[in-house]
Amino acid sequence: MKYKAWFQCSAGCGERHGLNEIVYNCSRCGELLEVAHDIDALKQRKPTAWKRLFNRRYMRTNWPYGSSVWGKKELVCPNVENKNIVSLYEGGSNLFWAERLGREIGLKDLWLKQCGNAHTGSFKDLGMTVLVSMVRQMLYEGKEILGVACASTGDTSAALAAYCAAAGIPAIVFLPKDKVSSSQLVQPLANNALTLSIDTDFDGCMKLVKELCARNNIYLANSMNSLRIEGQKTISIEIAQQFDWDVPDWVIVPGGNLGNVTALGLGFLIMRDLGIVNKIPRIACAQAQKANPLYLSYLKEFKEYKPIQAQKTLASAIQIGNPVSIKKAIKIIQLFNGVVEQASEDELANAAARADRTGLFNCPHTGVALAALIKLLKRGEIKPDERVVVISTAHGLKFPDFKIHYHEGTLEEVTPLYKNEPVDVPADYETVRGSILRALEKGFYDYKPTVRPGRTLIKD
Ligand SMILES: *Cc1c(COP(=O)(O)O)cnc(C)c1O
Ligand SMILES: [Zn+2]
């Protein structure tokens, strides 16, 4: 392929490495590396030609281009040979017009990007396909790699385990003990990853896995490895594509380690550089109040930043106090005239449940983003006629306890405003009918039945 990409120092000192080198930080300044593309080569193709190419490939079975990540291969990772690509058909997730939810909160043009409708149930697949493909490329070139490892709040390990299993490469996952959902724990186990349950939090796991990878021939799969960011970048390219190459006014994304908000920004920037779109949206990053180092820094206009000790939050995938991509994320938020908002446990749980009532099924992190949306609308930061896309990061089914305990009313610090409990009734027709009609008459949720004057629903 005539297109080229390489690692370069994200602090701009000019150090470069090949994408097939095992390196994550600049050797001179210690900063993270980022992937850079030969933009001049990419510009040889006209914007309309890029759009036509991407549209022709989108969600077809011409392997590997039907994957929405590899359908944008030239902008993502041109260096991997197709025969080494490990793909489980990523992307192409539905962009859902949340018409009823939007109407309820006073927004005409609200969309949910359902990135959790993915092979392993979260957006992490988008980056992992790139990283594991590059590992297979390196193995093919004769590099010595014993396995691939990551620290995870649950979803990264699920994705790593699945892609490594598909490729036949050993996966090692570091999970904080008792801090991931049982669904998330069972995913790497099922995919036969070596699963370490460690008595610490995510930040503690991160420290250990970094040392392991620095001192052994084990490749690090966390998002400090910017190959993952390249795959996740396709979220914004896909959003534009789904709007027929139009760009929304706002994109709201929950942030923990802050790789995804960075990726989102980079996706829009490369499209703008190539003339595929002519504007960029504003970005809102939403954090849990219990794990809000970016929010705290935002309050000080990013002049100060301190890692914090993250507290336990329902939004467990973003329970991170020392985000690895902090500097990259701040750059993106500044460039996109962005804002950072936070959500309490009560706000995130009720926002998720409120949206569920309009047909969604949200994970707690999507709840954080939805709570941020509601606050930004109330504050007038987001206007009622603007087009807003909320990134839903994982499938709600990955977090069954969050849902069950909400509706049981047993979540700490949460007053469930939208609780719905099973109604116990004996197997008796009249009692069953009576309880249904009583519920309907009361106004089941916000649906009010029309009853002709002088009549009631319940006759007996
Ligand atoms: C990983 C993850 C996030 C946070 O993404 P970052 O890149 O770490 O900011 C949010 N939600 C879910 C469900 C995740 O798995
Ligand atoms: Zn450097």
Coordinates of C-alpha atoms and ligand atoms in Angstrom, one line a residue:
M1 CA 0.0 0.0 0.0
K2 CA 1.2 3.5 -0.8
Y3 CA 0.0 4.9 2.5
K4 CA 2.2 5.1 5.5
A5 CA 1.8 5.5 9.2
W6 CA 4.3 5.6 12.1
F7 CA 4.6 6.3 15.8
Q8 CA 5.8 9.7 16.8
C9 CA 6.3 11.5 20.1
S10 CA 3.1 13.2 21.2
A11 CA 5.1 16.0 22.8
G12 CA 6.4 16.9 19.4
C13 CA 10.1 16.3 19.9
G14 CA 10.2 14.5 16.6
E15 CA 11.2 11.0 17.7
R16 CA 9.7 8.3 15.4
H17 CA 9.3 4.6 15.5
G18 CA 7.8 2.0 13.2
L19 CA 4.3 0.7 14.1
N20 CA 5.9 -2.8 14.3
E21 CA 8.3 -1.8 17.0
I22 CA 7.5 -2.7 20.6
V23 CA 7.5 0.8 22.1
Y24 CA 4.9 3.0 23.8
N25 CA 6.8 6.0 25.1
C26 CA 9.2 8.5 23.6
S27 CA 12.7 7.5 24.7
R28 CA 13.7 11.2 25.0
C29 CA 10.8 12.8 26.8
G30 CA 9.0 9.8 28.2
E31 CA 5.7 11.0 26.7
L32 CA 3.2 8.7 25.0
L33 CA 3.6 8.0 21.3
E34 CA 0.9 8.7 18.8
V35 CA 0.2 7.4 15.4
A36 CA 0.9 9.8 12.5
H37 CA -0.2 9.4 8.9
D38 CA 1.3 10.5 5.7
I39 CA -1.4 13.1 5.1
D40 CA 0.0 14.3 1.8
A41 CA -0.3 10.8 0.4
L42 CA -3.8 10.5 1.7
K43 CA -4.7 13.9 0.1
Q44 CA -3.9 12.5 -3.4
R45 CA -7.3 11.0 -3.2
K46 CA -10.2 13.5 -3.4
P47 CA -12.8 13.8 -0.6
T48 CA -15.6 12.5 -2.8
A49 CA -13.4 9.5 -3.8
W50 CA -12.8 8.7 -0.1
K51 CA -16.5 8.9 0.7
R52 CA -17.3 6.7 -2.3
L53 CA -14.7 4.1 -1.3
F54 CA -15.9 4.0 2.4
N55 CA -19.6 3.8 1.4
R56 CA -18.8 1.0 -1.1
R57 CA -17.1 -1.1 1.6
Y58 CA -19.5 -0.3 4.5
M59 CA -21.0 -3.4 6.1
R60 CA -20.4 -5.7 3.1
T61 CA -18.7 -9.1 3.3
N62 CA -15.6 -8.3 1.2
W63 CA -13.1 -9.3 3.9
P64 CA -11.7 -7.4 5.7
Y65 CA -13.3 -4.2 4.4
G66 CA -16.8 -4.9 5.7
S67 CA -15.5 -4.3 9.1
S68 CA -16.0 -0.5 9.6
V69 CA -12.5 -0.3 11.1
W70 CA -10.8 -2.0 8.2
G71 CA -13.1 -0.3 5.7
K72 CA -11.2 2.8 6.7
K73 CA -7.8 0.9 6.7
E74 CA -5.9 3.7 4.9
L75 CA -6.8 6.2 7.7
V76 CA -6.3 3.7 10.5
C77 CA -3.4 1.3 10.0
P78 CA -2.2 0.8 6.4
N79 CA 0.9 -1.0 7.6
V80 CA -0.8 -4.3 8.4
E81 CA -1.0 -6.8 5.6
N82 CA -4.5 -8.1 5.0
K83 CA -3.5 -11.7 5.7
N84 CA -2.5 -10.7 9.2
I85 CA -5.7 -8.9 10.1
V86 CA -7.7 -10.3 13.0
S87 CA -11.2 -9.0 12.5
L88 CA -14.6 -10.0 14.0
Y89 CA -16.5 -7.5 11.9
E90 CA -16.2 -4.3 13.9
G91 CA -18.2 -1.2 13.8
G92 CA -21.4 -0.6 11.8
S93 CA -23.2 -0.1 15.1
N94 CA -26.6 1.6 14.9
L95 CA -27.0 5.3 15.3
F96 CA -30.4 5.5 17.0
W97 CA -32.7 8.6 16.8
A98 CA -33.7 8.8 20.4
E99 CA -36.8 10.7 19.5
R100 CA -38.9 10.1 22.6
L101 CA -36.1 10.7 25.0
G102 CA -35.1 13.8 23.2
R103 CA -38.6 15.2 23.3
E104 CA -38.8 14.5 27.1
I105 CA -35.6 16.4 27.8
G106 CA -36.2 19.1 25.3
L107 CA -33.9 18.2 22.4
K108 CA -35.2 17.6 18.9
D109 CA -32.3 16.0 17.3
L110 CA -30.8 13.5 19.8
W111 CA -29.0 10.4 18.6
L112 CA -27.4 7.5 20.4
K113 CA -24.4 5.8 18.8
Q114 CA -24.7 2.2 20.1
C115 CA -21.0 1.2 20.2
G116 CA -21.9 -1.5 22.7
N117 CA -23.7 -3.4 20.0
A118 CA -20.4 -5.1 19.2
H119 CA -18.9 -8.5 19.3
T120 CA -17.8 -8.3 22.9
G121 CA -20.4 -5.7 23.9
S122 CA -18.3 -2.5 24.1
F123 CA -16.5 -0.1 21.8
K124 CA -13.2 -1.7 22.9
D125 CA -13.4 -4.0 19.9
L126 CA -12.7 -1.1 17.5
G127 CA -9.2 -0.6 18.9
M128 CA -8.4 -4.2 19.8
T129 CA -8.7 -5.4 16.2
V130 CA -5.9 -3.0 15.2
L131 CA -3.7 -3.9 18.1
V132 CA -4.0 -7.6 17.8
S133 CA -3.6 -7.5 14.0
M134 CA -0.3 -5.6 14.5
V135 CA 0.8 -8.3 16.9
R136 CA 0.1 -10.9 14.3
Q137 CA 2.0 -8.8 11.7
M138 CA 5.0 -8.6 14.1
L139 CA 4.8 -12.4 14.8
Y140 CA 4.8 -13.0 11.1
E141 CA 7.9 -10.8 10.7
G142 CA 9.6 -12.9 13.3
K143 CA 9.4 -10.7 16.4
E144 CA 9.5 -12.5 19.6
I145 CA 6.2 -11.9 21.5
L146 CA 5.1 -14.4 24.2
G147 CA 1.7 -12.9 24.7
V148 CA -0.4 -9.8 25.0
A149 CA -1.4 -8.3 28.3
C150 CA -3.7 -5.6 29.6
A151 CA -5.0 -4.1 32.8
S152 CA -8.7 -3.6 32.5
T153 CA -11.9 -2.3 34.2
G154 CA -13.6 -5.2 32.3
D155 CA -14.2 -4.3 28.7
T156 CA -10.7 -4.1 27.5
S157 CA -9.9 -7.6 28.8
A158 CA -13.0 -9.0 27.1
A159 CA -12.0 -7.5 23.8
L160 CA -8.3 -8.6 24.1
A161 CA -9.3 -12.1 25.1
A162 CA -11.7 -12.4 22.1
Y163 CA -9.3 -11.1 19.5
C164 CA -6.4 -13.1 20.8
A165 CA -8.5 -16.2 20.9
A166 CA -9.5 -15.6 17.3
A167 CA -5.8 -15.3 16.4
G168 CA -4.5 -18.0 18.6
I169 CA -2.2 -15.7 20.6
P170 CA -2.0 -16.0 24.4
A171 CA -3.8 -13.2 26.3
I172 CA -3.1 -12.2 29.9
V173 CA -5.6 -9.9 31.7
F174 CA -5.2 -8.1 34.9
L175 CA -8.5 -7.4 36.6
P176 CA -9.1 -5.5 39.9
K177 CA -10.6 -8.1 42.3
D178 CA -14.4 -7.6 42.8
K179 CA -14.5 -4.5 40.7
V180 CA -15.8 -5.8 37.5
S181 CA -19.3 -7.3 36.8
S182 CA -19.7 -11.0 36.6
S183 CA -20.5 -10.8 32.9
Q184 CA -17.2 -9.0 32.3
L185 CA -15.3 -11.5 34.3
V186 CA -16.7 -14.5 32.4
Q187 CA -15.8 -13.1 29.0
P188 CA -11.9 -13.5 29.3
L189 CA -12.5 -16.8 31.1
A190 CA -14.6 -18.1 28.3
N191 CA -12.1 -17.0 25.7
N192 CA -9.4 -18.9 27.7
A193 CA -7.3 -15.8 28.6
L194 CA -5.0 -16.1 31.6
T195 CA -7.1 -14.1 34.0
L196 CA -5.4 -12.6 37.0
S197 CA -7.7 -11.2 39.7
I198 CA -5.6 -8.8 41.7
D199 CA -6.4 -7.2 45.1
T200 CA -6.0 -3.6 43.9
D201 CA -7.9 -1.1 41.7
F202 CA -7.5 -0.4 38.0
D203 CA -4.6 2.0 38.6
G204 CA -2.8 -0.6 40.6
C205 CA -3.3 -3.2 37.8
M206 CA -2.0 -0.7 35.3
K207 CA 1.2 -0.2 37.2
L208 CA 1.9 -4.0 37.4
V209 CA 1.1 -4.7 33.8
K210 CA 3.4 -1.8 32.6
E211 CA 6.3 -3.3 34.6
L212 CA 5.5 -6.8 33.2
C213 CA 5.5 -5.6 29.6
A214 CA 8.6 -3.4 30.1
R215 CA 10.7 -6.3 31.4
N216 CA 9.4 -9.2 29.4
N217 CA 8.5 -10.0 25.8
I218 CA 4.9 -9.4 26.5
Y219 CA 3.1 -6.8 24.4
L220 CA 1.0 -4.1 26.2
A221 CA -2.6 -3.8 25.0
N222 CA -3.7 -0.8 27.1
S223 CA -4.7 2.4 25.3
M224 CA -1.3 4.0 26.1
N225 CA -0.6 1.9 23.1
S226 CA -1.9 4.3 20.5
L227 CA -2.7 1.6 17.9
R228 CA -6.0 1.2 19.8
I229 CA -6.8 4.9 19.5
E230 CA -6.4 4.5 15.7
G231 CA -9.2 1.9 15.6
Q232 CA -11.4 3.8 17.9
K233 CA -11.0 6.9 15.7
T234 CA -13.5 5.2 13.3
I235 CA -16.3 6.0 15.7
S236 CA -16.4 9.6 14.4
I237 CA -15.7 8.6 10.8
E238 CA -18.7 6.2 11.1
I239 CA -20.9 8.8 12.7
A240 CA -20.2 11.3 9.8
Q241 CA -20.8 8.5 7.3
Q242 CA -24.1 7.6 8.9
F243 CA -25.2 11.2 8.6
D244 CA -24.2 11.1 4.9
W245 CA -20.9 12.8 5.7
D246 CA -22.4 15.5 7.9
V247 CA -21.1 16.4 11.3
P248 CA -23.3 16.8 14.4
D249 CA -23.1 19.9 16.7
W250 CA -22.1 17.9 19.7
V251 CA -20.7 14.5 20.6
I252 CA -20.9 13.4 24.3
V253 CA -18.7 10.6 25.5
P254 CA -18.0 9.1 28.9
G255 CA -14.3 9.3 29.8
G256 CA -12.1 7.2 32.1
N257 CA -8.6 6.5 30.8
L258 CA -9.5 9.2 28.2
G259 CA -8.3 7.2 25.1
N260 CA -11.8 7.3 23.6
V261 CA -12.4 11.0 23.8
T262 CA -8.9 11.4 22.2
A263 CA -9.8 9.0 19.4
L264 CA -13.1 10.7 18.8
G265 CA -11.3 14.0 18.2
L266 CA -8.6 12.5 16.0
G267 CA -11.3 10.9 13.8
F268 CA -12.9 14.2 13.1
L269 CA -9.5 15.9 12.6
I270 CA -8.3 13.5 9.9
M271 CA -11.6 13.8 8.1
R272 CA -11.3 17.6 8.1
D273 CA -7.7 17.5 7.0
L274 CA -8.7 15.4 4.0
G275 CA -11.7 17.6 3.2
I276 CA -14.1 14.8 3.9
V277 CA -16.0 17.1 6.3
N278 CA -15.7 20.8 6.6
K279 CA -16.5 21.4 10.3
I280 CA -15.9 19.7 13.6
P281 CA -18.4 19.2 16.4
R282 CA -18.1 20.4 20.0
I283 CA -17.1 17.5 22.3
A284 CA -18.3 17.0 25.9
C285 CA -16.5 14.5 28.0
A286 CA -18.5 13.1 30.9
Q287 CA -16.9 11.7 34.0
A288 CA -18.3 10.0 37.1
Q289 CA -18.1 12.4 40.1
K290 CA -16.2 9.6 42.0
A291 CA -13.5 9.5 39.3
N292 CA -13.2 13.0 37.9
P293 CA -9.6 14.1 37.5
L294 CA -10.3 15.6 34.1
Y295 CA -13.3 17.5 35.4
L296 CA -11.3 18.9 38.3
S297 CA -8.7 20.1 35.9
Y298 CA -11.3 21.6 33.5
L299 CA -12.6 23.7 36.4
K300 CA -9.1 25.2 36.6
E301 CA -9.1 25.8 32.9
F302 CA -6.6 22.9 32.5
K303 CA -3.9 25.0 34.2
E304 CA -3.6 22.4 36.9
Y305 CA -3.9 18.7 36.8
K306 CA -3.5 16.1 39.6
P307 CA -4.2 12.4 39.5
I308 CA -6.7 11.4 42.2
Q309 CA -7.7 8.3 44.1
A310 CA -10.8 7.1 42.2
Q311 CA -13.7 6.2 44.5
K312 CA -16.0 3.2 43.9
T313 CA -18.6 4.1 41.3
L314 CA -21.4 2.2 39.5
A315 CA -19.7 3.4 36.3
S316 CA -16.9 0.8 37.0
A317 CA -15.3 1.0 33.5
I318 CA -14.4 4.6 34.2
Q319 CA -13.3 4.3 37.8
I320 CA -9.8 5.6 37.0
G321 CA -8.0 8.3 38.9
N322 CA -4.8 8.5 36.9
P323 CA -5.9 8.5 33.2
V324 CA -3.1 7.5 30.9
S325 CA -4.2 9.7 27.9
I326 CA -4.8 12.9 30.0
K327 CA -2.6 15.2 28.0
K328 CA -3.9 14.0 24.6
A329 CA -7.4 14.4 25.9
I330 CA -6.9 17.9 27.2
K331 CA -5.5 18.9 23.8
I332 CA -8.5 17.5 22.0
I333 CA -11.0 19.1 24.4
Q334 CA -9.4 22.5 23.9
L335 CA -9.3 22.1 20.1
F336 CA -13.0 21.1 20.0
N337 CA -14.2 24.0 22.2
G338 CA -15.1 21.2 24.5
V339 CA -16.6 20.9 28.0
V340 CA -16.2 18.4 30.8
E341 CA -19.2 17.5 33.0
Q342 CA -19.6 15.1 35.8
A343 CA -22.4 12.9 37.2
S344 CA -23.2 11.7 40.7
E345 CA -24.2 8.1 41.3
D346 CA -27.8 9.3 41.6
E347 CA -27.7 11.3 38.4
L348 CA -26.1 8.5 36.3
A349 CA -28.4 5.8 37.5
N350 CA -31.5 7.8 37.0
A351 CA -30.4 9.1 33.6
A352 CA -29.8 5.6 32.4
A353 CA -33.2 4.4 33.8
R354 CA -35.1 7.3 32.4
A355 CA -33.6 6.6 28.9
D356 CA -34.3 2.9 29.3
R357 CA -38.0 3.8 29.6
T358 CA -37.8 5.2 26.0
G359 CA -36.6 1.9 24.6
L360 CA -32.9 2.1 25.3
F361 CA -31.0 -0.3 27.6
N362 CA -28.1 1.7 29.0
C363 CA -24.9 0.7 30.8
P364 CA -23.9 3.0 33.7
H365 CA -21.2 4.8 31.6
T366 CA -23.8 5.7 29.0
G367 CA -25.8 6.9 32.0
V368 CA -23.0 9.3 32.9
A369 CA -23.0 10.7 29.4
L370 CA -26.8 11.1 29.4
A371 CA -26.7 12.8 32.8
A372 CA -24.1 15.2 31.5
L373 CA -26.4 15.8 28.5
I374 CA -29.3 16.7 30.7
K375 CA -27.1 19.1 32.8
L376 CA -25.6 20.8 29.7
L377 CA -29.1 21.3 28.2
K378 CA -30.4 22.8 31.5
R379 CA -27.5 25.1 31.6
G380 CA -28.1 26.3 28.1
E381 CA -24.7 25.1 26.9
I382 CA -26.4 22.7 24.5
K383 CA -29.3 24.4 22.6
P384 CA -32.6 22.7 22.0
D385 CA -32.2 22.7 18.2
E386 CA -28.7 21.3 18.1
R387 CA -27.9 17.9 16.8
V388 CA -26.3 15.8 19.6
V389 CA -24.8 12.4 19.5
V390 CA -24.3 10.5 22.7
I391 CA -21.8 7.7 22.6
S392 CA -23.2 4.6 24.3
T393 CA -20.0 2.7 25.2
A394 CA -21.2 -0.7 26.3
H395 CA -24.2 -2.9 26.1
G396 CA -26.5 -2.7 29.2
L397 CA -26.6 -6.5 29.4
K398 CA -22.9 -6.4 30.6
F399 CA -24.1 -4.8 33.8
P400 CA -27.1 -6.9 35.1
D401 CA -26.5 -6.1 38.8
F402 CA -26.6 -2.3 38.0
K403 CA -30.0 -2.8 36.4
I404 CA -31.4 -5.3 38.9
H405 CA -30.4 -3.4 42.0
Y406 CA -31.7 -0.1 40.5
H407 CA -35.1 -1.5 40.1
E408 CA -34.9 -3.2 43.5
G409 CA -34.0 0.2 45.0
T410 CA -30.8 -1.2 46.6
L411 CA -28.1 0.9 44.9
E412 CA -26.2 3.1 47.4
E413 CA -26.6 6.8 47.0
V414 CA -29.4 6.4 44.5
T415 CA -33.0 7.3 44.9
P416 CA -34.6 5.4 42.0
L417 CA -37.1 7.7 40.3
Y418 CA -37.9 5.2 37.6
K419 CA -38.2 2.0 39.5
N420 CA -40.2 -0.9 38.0
E421 CA -40.8 -4.0 40.0
P422 CA -42.4 -7.3 39.1
V423 CA -46.0 -7.5 40.3
D424 CA -46.7 -10.7 42.3
V425 CA -50.1 -12.0 41.4
P426 CA -51.8 -15.4 42.0
A427 CA -52.9 -17.4 39.0
D428 CA -56.4 -16.1 39.1
Y429 CA -58.0 -14.4 36.1
E430 CA -59.9 -11.7 38.0
T431 CA -56.9 -10.7 40.1
V432 CA -54.6 -10.6 37.1
R433 CA -57.2 -8.5 35.2
G434 CA -57.8 -6.2 38.2
S435 CA -54.1 -5.4 38.7
I436 CA -53.6 -4.7 35.0
L437 CA -56.6 -2.3 34.7
R438 CA -55.6 -0.6 38.0
A439 CA -52.1 0.0 36.6
L440 CA -53.5 1.3 33.3
E441 CA -56.0 3.6 35.0
K442 CA -53.3 5.1 37.3
G443 CA -51.4 6.0 34.1
F444 CA -48.9 3.3 33.4
Y445 CA -45.6 5.4 33.2
D446 CA -46.5 8.5 31.3
Y447 CA -49.0 6.8 29.0
K448 CA -52.6 8.0 29.8
P449 CA -55.3 5.8 28.3
T450 CA -58.3 7.6 26.8
V451 CA -61.5 6.7 28.5
R452 CA -64.8 8.0 27.3
P453 CA -66.6 10.4 29.7
G454 CA -68.7 8.6 32.3
R455 CA -66.7 5.4 31.9
T456 CA -63.9 3.9 34.0
L457 CA -61.6 1.1 33.0
I458 CA -62.4 -1.0 36.0
K459 CA -66.0 -2.1 35.9
D460 CA -66.1 -4.3 38.9
Ligands
LIG1 C1 -13.3 1.8 28.4 C2 -14.7 2.3 28.6 C3 -15.0 3.7 28.8 C4 -13.9 4.7 28.9 O1 -13.1 4.9 27.8 P1 -11.7 5.5 28.0 O2 -11.0 5.4 26.7 O3 -11.0 4.7 29.1 O4 -11.9 6.9 28.5 C5 -16.3 4.0 29.0 N1 -17.3 3.1 29.0 C6 -17.1 1.8 28.8 C7 -18.2 0.9 28.8 C8 -15.8 1.4 28.6 O5 -15.5 0.0 28.5
ZN2 ZN 9.7 13.1 22.7

